[in-house]
CSV table of C-alpha atoms and ligand atoms in Angstrom, one decimal:
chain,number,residue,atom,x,y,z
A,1446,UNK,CA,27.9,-11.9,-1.4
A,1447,UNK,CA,27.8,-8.4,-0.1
A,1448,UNK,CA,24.8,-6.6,0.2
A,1449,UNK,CA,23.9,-2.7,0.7
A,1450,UNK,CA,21.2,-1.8,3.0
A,1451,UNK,CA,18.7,0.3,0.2
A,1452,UNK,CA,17.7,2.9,3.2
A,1453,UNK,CA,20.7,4.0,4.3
A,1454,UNK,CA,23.6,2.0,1.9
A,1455,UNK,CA,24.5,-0.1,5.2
A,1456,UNK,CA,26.7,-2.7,3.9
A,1457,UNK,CA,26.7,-6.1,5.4
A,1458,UNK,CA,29.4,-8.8,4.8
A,1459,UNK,CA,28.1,-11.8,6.2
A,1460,UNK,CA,24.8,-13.8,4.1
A,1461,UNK,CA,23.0,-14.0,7.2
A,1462,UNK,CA,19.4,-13.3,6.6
A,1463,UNK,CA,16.3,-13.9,8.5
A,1464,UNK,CA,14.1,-15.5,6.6
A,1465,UNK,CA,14.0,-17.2,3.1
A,1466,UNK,CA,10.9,-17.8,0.7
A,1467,UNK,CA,10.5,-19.1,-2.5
A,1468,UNK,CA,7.6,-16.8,-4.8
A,1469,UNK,CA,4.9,-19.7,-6.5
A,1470,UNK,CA,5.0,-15.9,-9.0
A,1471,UNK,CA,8.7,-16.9,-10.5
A,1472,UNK,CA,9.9,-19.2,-8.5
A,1473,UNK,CA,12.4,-17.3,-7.4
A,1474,UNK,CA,14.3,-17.6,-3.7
A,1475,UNK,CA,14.1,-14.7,-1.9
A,1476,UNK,CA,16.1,-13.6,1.4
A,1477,UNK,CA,14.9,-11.3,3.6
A,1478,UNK,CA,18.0,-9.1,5.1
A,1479,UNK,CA,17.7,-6.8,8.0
A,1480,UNK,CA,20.0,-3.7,8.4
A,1481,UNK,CA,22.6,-3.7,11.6
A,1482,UNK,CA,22.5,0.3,11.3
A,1483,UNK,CA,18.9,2.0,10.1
A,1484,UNK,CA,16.9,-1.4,11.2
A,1485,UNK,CA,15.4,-1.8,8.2
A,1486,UNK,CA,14.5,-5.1,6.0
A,1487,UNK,CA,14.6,-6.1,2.6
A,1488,UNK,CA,14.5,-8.4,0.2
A,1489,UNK,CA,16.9,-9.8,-1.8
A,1490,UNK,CA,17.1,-9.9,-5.0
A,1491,UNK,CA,15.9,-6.4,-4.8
A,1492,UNK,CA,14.7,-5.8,-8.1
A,1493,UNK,CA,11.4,-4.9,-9.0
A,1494,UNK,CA,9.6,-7.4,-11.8
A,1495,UNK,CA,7.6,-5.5,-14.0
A,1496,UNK,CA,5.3,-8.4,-15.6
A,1497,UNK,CA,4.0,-8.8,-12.0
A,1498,UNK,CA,2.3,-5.6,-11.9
A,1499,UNK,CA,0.6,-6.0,-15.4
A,1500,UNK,CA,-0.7,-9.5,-14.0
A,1501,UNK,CA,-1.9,-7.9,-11.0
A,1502,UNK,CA,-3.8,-5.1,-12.8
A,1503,UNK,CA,-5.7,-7.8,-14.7
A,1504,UNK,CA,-7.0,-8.8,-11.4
A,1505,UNK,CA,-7.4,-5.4,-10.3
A,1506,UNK,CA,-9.4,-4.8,-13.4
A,1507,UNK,CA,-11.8,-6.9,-12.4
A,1508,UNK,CA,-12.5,-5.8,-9.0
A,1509,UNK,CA,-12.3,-2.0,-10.3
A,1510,UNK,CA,-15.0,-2.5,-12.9
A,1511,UNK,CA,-17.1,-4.5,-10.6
A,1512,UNK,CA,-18.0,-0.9,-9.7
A,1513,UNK,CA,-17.4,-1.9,-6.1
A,1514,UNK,CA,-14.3,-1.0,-5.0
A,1515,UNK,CA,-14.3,1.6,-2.5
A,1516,UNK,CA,-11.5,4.0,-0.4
A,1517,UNK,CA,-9.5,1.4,1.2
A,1518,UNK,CA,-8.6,1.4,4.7
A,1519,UNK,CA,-5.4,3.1,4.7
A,1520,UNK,CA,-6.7,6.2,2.9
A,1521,UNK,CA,-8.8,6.8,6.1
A,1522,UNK,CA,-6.2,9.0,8.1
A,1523,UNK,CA,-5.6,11.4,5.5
A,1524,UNK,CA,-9.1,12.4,5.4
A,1525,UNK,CA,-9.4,12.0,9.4
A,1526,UNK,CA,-5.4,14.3,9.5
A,1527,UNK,CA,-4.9,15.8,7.0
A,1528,UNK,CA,-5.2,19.9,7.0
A,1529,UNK,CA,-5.1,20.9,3.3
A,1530,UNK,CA,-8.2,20.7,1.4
A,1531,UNK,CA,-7.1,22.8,-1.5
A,1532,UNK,CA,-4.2,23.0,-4.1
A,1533,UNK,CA,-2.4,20.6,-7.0
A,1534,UNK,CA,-2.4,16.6,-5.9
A,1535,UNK,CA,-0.7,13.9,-7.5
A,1536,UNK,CA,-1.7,10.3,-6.1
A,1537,UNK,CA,1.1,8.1,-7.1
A,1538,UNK,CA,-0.5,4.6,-7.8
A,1539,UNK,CA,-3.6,6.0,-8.2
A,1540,UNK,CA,-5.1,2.7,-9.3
A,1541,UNK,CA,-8.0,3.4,-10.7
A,1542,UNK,CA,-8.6,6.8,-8.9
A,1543,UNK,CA,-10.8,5.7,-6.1
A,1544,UNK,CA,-8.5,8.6,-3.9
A,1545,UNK,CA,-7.9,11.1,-5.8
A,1546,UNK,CA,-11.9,11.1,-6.9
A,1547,UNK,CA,-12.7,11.8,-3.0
A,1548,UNK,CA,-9.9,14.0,-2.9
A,1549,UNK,CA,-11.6,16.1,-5.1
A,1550,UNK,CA,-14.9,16.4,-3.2
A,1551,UNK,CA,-12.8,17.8,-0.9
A,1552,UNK,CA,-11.2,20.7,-3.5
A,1553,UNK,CA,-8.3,19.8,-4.3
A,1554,UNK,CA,-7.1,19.7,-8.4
A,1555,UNK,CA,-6.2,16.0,-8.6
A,1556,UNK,CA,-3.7,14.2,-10.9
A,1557,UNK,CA,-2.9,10.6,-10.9
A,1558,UNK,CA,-0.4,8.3,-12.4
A,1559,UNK,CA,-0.1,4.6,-12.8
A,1560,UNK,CA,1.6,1.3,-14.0
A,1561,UNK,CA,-1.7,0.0,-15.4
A,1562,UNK,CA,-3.6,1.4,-18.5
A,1563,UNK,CA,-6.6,-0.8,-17.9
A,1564,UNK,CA,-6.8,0.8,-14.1
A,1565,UNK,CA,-6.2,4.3,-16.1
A,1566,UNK,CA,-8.8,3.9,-18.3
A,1567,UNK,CA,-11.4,3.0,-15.8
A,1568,UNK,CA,-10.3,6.3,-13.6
A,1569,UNK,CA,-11.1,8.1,-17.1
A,1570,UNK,CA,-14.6,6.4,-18.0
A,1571,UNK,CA,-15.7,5.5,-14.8
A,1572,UNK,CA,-14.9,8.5,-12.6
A,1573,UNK,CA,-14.4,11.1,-15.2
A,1574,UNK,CA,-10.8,11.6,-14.2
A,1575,UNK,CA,-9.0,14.0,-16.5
A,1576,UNK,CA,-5.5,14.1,-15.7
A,1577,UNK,CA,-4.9,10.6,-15.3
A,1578,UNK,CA,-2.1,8.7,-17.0
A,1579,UNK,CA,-0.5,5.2,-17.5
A,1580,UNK,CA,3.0,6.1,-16.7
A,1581,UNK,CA,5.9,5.5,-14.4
A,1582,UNK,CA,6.9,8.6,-11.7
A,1583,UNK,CA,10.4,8.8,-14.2
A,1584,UNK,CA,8.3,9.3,-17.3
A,1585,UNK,CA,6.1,11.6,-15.1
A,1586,UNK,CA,8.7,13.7,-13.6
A,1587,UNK,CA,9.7,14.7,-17.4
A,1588,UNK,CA,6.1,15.5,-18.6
A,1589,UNK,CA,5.8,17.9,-15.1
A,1590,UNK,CA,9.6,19.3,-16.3
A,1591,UNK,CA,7.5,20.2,-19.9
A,1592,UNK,CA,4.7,21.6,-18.7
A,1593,UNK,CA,6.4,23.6,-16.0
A,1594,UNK,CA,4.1,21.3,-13.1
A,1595,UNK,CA,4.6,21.6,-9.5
A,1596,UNK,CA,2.5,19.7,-6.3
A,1597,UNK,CA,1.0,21.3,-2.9
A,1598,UNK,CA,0.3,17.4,-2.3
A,1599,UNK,CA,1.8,14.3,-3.3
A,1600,UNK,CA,0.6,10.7,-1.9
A,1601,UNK,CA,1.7,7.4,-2.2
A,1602,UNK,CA,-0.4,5.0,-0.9
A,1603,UNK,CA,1.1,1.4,-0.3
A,1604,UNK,CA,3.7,2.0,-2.6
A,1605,UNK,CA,6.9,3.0,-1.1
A,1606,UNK,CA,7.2,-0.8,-0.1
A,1607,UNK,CA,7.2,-2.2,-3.5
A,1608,UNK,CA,10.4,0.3,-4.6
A,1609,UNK,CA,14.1,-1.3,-5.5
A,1610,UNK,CA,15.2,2.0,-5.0
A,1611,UNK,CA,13.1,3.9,-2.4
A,1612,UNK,CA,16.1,7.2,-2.1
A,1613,UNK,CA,15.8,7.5,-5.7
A,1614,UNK,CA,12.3,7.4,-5.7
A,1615,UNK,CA,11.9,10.3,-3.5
A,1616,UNK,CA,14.3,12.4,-5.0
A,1617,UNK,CA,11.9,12.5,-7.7
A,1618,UNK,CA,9.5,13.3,-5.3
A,1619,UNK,CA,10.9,16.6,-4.2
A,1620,UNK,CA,11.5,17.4,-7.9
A,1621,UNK,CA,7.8,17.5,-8.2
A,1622,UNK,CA,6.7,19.3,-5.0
A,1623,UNK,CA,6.6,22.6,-4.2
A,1624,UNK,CA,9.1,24.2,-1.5
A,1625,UNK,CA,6.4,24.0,0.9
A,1626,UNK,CA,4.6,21.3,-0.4
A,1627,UNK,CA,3.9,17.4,1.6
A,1628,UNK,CA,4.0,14.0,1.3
A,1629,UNK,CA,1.2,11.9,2.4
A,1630,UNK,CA,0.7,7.9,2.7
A,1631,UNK,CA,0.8,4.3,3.9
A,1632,UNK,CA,3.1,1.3,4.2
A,1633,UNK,CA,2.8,-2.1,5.6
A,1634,UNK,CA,3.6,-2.2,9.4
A,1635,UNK,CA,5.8,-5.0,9.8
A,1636,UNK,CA,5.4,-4.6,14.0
A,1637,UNK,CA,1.5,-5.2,13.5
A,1638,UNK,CA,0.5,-9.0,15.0
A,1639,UNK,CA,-2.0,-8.4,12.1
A,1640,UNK,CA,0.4,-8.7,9.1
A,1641,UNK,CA,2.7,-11.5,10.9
A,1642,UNK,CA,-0.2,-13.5,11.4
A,1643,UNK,CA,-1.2,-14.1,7.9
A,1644,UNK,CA,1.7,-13.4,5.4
A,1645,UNK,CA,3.3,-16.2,4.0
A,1646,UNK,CA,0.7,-18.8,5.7
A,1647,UNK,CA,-2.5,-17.4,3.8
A,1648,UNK,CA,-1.7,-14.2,2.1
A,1649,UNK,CA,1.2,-13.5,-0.5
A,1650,UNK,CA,1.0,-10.0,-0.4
A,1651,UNK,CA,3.6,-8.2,1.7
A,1652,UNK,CA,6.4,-10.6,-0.1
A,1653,UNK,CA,8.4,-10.6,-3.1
A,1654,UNK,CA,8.1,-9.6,-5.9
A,1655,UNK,CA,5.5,-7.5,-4.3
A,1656,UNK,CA,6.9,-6.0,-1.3
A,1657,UNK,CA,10.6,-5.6,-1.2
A,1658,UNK,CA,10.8,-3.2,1.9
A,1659,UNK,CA,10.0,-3.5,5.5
A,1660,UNK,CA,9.2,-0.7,7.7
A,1661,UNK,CA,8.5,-0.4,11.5
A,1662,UNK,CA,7.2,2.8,12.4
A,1663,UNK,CA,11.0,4.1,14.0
A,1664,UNK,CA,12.8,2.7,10.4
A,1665,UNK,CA,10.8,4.5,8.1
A,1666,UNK,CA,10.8,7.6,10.2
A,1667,UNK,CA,14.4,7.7,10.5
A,1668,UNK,CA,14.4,6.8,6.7
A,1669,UNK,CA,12.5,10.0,5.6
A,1670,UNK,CA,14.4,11.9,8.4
A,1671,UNK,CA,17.6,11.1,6.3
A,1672,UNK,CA,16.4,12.0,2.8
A,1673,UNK,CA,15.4,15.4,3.8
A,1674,UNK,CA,11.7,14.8,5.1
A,1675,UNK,CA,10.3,15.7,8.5
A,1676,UNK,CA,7.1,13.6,9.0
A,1677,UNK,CA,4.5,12.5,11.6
A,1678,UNK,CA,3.7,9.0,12.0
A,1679,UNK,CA,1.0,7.2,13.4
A,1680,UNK,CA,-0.3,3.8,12.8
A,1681,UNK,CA,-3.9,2.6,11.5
A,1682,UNK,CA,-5.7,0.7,13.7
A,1683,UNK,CA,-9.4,0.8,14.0
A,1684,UNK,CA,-12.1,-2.0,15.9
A,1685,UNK,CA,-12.7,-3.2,12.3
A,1686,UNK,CA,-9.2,-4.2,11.7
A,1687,UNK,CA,-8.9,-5.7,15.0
A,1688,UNK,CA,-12.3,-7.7,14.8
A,1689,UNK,CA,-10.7,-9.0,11.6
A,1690,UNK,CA,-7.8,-9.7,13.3
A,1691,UNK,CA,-9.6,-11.9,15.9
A,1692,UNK,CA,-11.1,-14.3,12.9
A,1693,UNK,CA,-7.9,-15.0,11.4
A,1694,UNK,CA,-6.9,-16.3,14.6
A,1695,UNK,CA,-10.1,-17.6,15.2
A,1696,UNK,CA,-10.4,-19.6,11.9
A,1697,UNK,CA,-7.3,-19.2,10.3
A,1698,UNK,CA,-7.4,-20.6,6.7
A,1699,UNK,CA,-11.1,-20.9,6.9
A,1700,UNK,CA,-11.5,-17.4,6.5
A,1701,UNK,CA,-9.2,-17.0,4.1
A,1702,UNK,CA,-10.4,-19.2,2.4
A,1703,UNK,CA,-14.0,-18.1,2.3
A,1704,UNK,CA,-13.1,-14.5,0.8
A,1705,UNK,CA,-11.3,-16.0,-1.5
A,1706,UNK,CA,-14.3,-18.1,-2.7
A,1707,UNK,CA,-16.7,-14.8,-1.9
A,1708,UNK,CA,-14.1,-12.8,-4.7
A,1709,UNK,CA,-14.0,-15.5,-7.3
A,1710,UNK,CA,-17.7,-15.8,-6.9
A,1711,UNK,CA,-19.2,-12.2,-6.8
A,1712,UNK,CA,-16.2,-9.9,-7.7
A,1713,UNK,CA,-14.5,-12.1,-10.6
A,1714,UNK,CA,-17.3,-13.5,-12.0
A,1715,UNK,CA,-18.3,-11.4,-15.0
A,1716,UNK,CA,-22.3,-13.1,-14.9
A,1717,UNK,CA,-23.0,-12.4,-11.6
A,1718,UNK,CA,-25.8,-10.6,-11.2
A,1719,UNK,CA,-26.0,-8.5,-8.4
A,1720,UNK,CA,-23.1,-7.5,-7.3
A,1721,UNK,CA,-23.7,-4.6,-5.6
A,1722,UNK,CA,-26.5,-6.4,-3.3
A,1723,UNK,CA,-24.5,-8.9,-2.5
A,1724,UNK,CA,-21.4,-6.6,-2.1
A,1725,UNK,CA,-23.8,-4.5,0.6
A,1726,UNK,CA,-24.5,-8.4,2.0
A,1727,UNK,CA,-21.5,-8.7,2.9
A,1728,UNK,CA,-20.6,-5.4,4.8
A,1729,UNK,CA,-23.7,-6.1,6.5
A,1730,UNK,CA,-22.0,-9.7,8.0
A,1731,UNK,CA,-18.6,-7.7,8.4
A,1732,UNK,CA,-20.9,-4.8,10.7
A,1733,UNK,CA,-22.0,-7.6,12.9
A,1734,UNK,CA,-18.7,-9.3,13.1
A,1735,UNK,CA,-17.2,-6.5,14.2
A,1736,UNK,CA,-19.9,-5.6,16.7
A,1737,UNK,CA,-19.9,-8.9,18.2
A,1738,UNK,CA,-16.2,-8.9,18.7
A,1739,UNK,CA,-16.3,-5.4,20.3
A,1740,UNK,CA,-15.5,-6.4,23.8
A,1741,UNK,CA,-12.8,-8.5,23.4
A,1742,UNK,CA,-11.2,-5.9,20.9
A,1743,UNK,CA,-11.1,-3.0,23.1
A,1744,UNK,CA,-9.3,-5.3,25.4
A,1745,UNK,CA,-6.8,-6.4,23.1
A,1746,UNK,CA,-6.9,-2.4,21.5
A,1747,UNK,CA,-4.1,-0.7,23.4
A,1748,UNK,CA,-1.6,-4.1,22.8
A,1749,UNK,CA,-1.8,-4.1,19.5
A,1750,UNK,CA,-0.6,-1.5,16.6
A,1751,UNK,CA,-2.5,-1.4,13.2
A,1752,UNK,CA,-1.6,-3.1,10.3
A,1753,UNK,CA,-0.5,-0.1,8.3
A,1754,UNK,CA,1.7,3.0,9.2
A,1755,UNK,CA,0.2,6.5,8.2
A,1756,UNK,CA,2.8,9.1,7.7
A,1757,UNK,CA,2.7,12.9,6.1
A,1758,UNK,CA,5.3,15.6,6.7
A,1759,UNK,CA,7.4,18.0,4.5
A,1760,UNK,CA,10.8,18.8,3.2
A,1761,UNK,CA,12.9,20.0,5.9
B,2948,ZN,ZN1,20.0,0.5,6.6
């Protein structure tokens, strides 16, 4: 079987992969493949399963109208590096708008689009979120054609990893954005001890069909270099992450095991009363973890690189 390399459309004769794993989603057998010429890593079959994402955004649902969920961890550097503070964004993946309601505190004119209706809906009657809507970037990219729509700012959030055809995808980009526009977001660091740690032992979510693309910091430059982008890339790593870090190795499956419990009980549960003490509760624990576990993580801080790479940059 030959196979093409979906950065750079490397193609490599031989089936040698690096790692195989069979998804409890479809049961399907996946190999991972890594690229002899751009370094990069994929999965195949590379093809993107759409009925995963609509069971995901049931689950999703949940925790979004739990009225809980707050800016995740990786949205943290745009609002540390980022210079703009004003113009047209479009979030791509906007969930259920969690970013793109911060981003405009900030002044920008937000926009969002997304797989999930139910996650739509809640940007539009929880937040207030006008220009929200349940549709892929394709179906997007014709209603900005009709309306005559252009970006200063387009993110995309954990989502470049989940793409079967990540050039493609950021052609459609540059359709959208202005001449001098950028691109701003976050994918999965596959060089972060963080991620190989727990994937595949205790977490499913940097596999297939979720993730189909792995990036090291180097790769997914390179890979944006190539399509036309000039970016700057750092990683996210922050005490928090680390002190994490140190429970999973620490108490492995115990851990995981306990937030999984914690979600089913407090986030999942529609009965639960009190959700947003016990939400607070919890932070409180994580605050303390993460102080007690200071000393060794400063030790272990320049070793290690965060879990997710940050990256923003322009069209060359
Ligand atoms: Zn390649």
């Amino acid at each position: 079987m030959k196979y093409k390399c979906p950065l750079c459309d490397f193609e490599i004769n031989s089936d040698k992969y690096l790692e195989k794993y069979i998804s409890d989603f479809n049961n399907q057998e996946y190999k991972l493949y890594h690229c002899l010429n751009c370094d990069g890593e994929w999965w195949e079959p590379l093809k993107i399963i759409p009925e995963f994402y609509e069971e995901e955004g049931e689950i999703a649902y949940d925790l979004y109208h739990a009225g809980i969920r707050n800016i995740q961890e990786w949205h943290i550097p745009f609002f540390k590096k980022f210079f703009l503070n004003q113009g047209r964004l479009l979030d791509i993946g906007c969930g259920d708008g969690v970013f793109i309601k911060e981003a405009q505190k900030l002044g920008f004119e937000v926009w969002g689009i997304d797989f999930d209706k139910k996650s739509i809906e809640v940007a539009k009657n929880k937040f207030g979120l006008k220009n929200v809507f349940p549709m892929s970037l394709e179906e997007f990219v014709d209603l900005a054609k009709e309306k005559d729509l252009k970006f200063d700012v387009i993110t995309f959030f954990e989502v470049l990893e989940h793409q079967d055809k990540p050039k493609e995808f950021l052609e459609q980009i540059k359709i959208l954005l202005k001449p001098e526009g950028y691109i701003v977001g976050t994918v999965p660091n596959r060089e972060s001890v963080f991620i190989n740690l727990y994937q595949g032992k205790y977490d499913k979510t940097d596999l297939p069909p979720h993730h189909f693309l792995r990036f090291s910091k180097k790769v997914l430059k390179n890979f944006f270099e190539h399509q036309g982008f000039s970016v700057e890339i750092s990683d996210t790593k922050s005490l928090t992450e680390i002190a994490t870090l140190i429970e999973i190795w620490l108490f492995g499956k115990y851990t995981f095991n306990l937030k999984k419990k914690l979600r089913e009980k407090i986030y999942l549960n529609k009965n639960n009363k009190n959700k947003l003490f016990k939400n607070n509760l919890i932070k409180t624990l994580k605050f303390f973890r993460t102080l007690f576990l200071i000393p060794i993580s400063l030790f272990i801080y320049p070793f290690i690189q965060g879990a997710h790479i940050y990256f923003q940059g322009k069209i060359k």
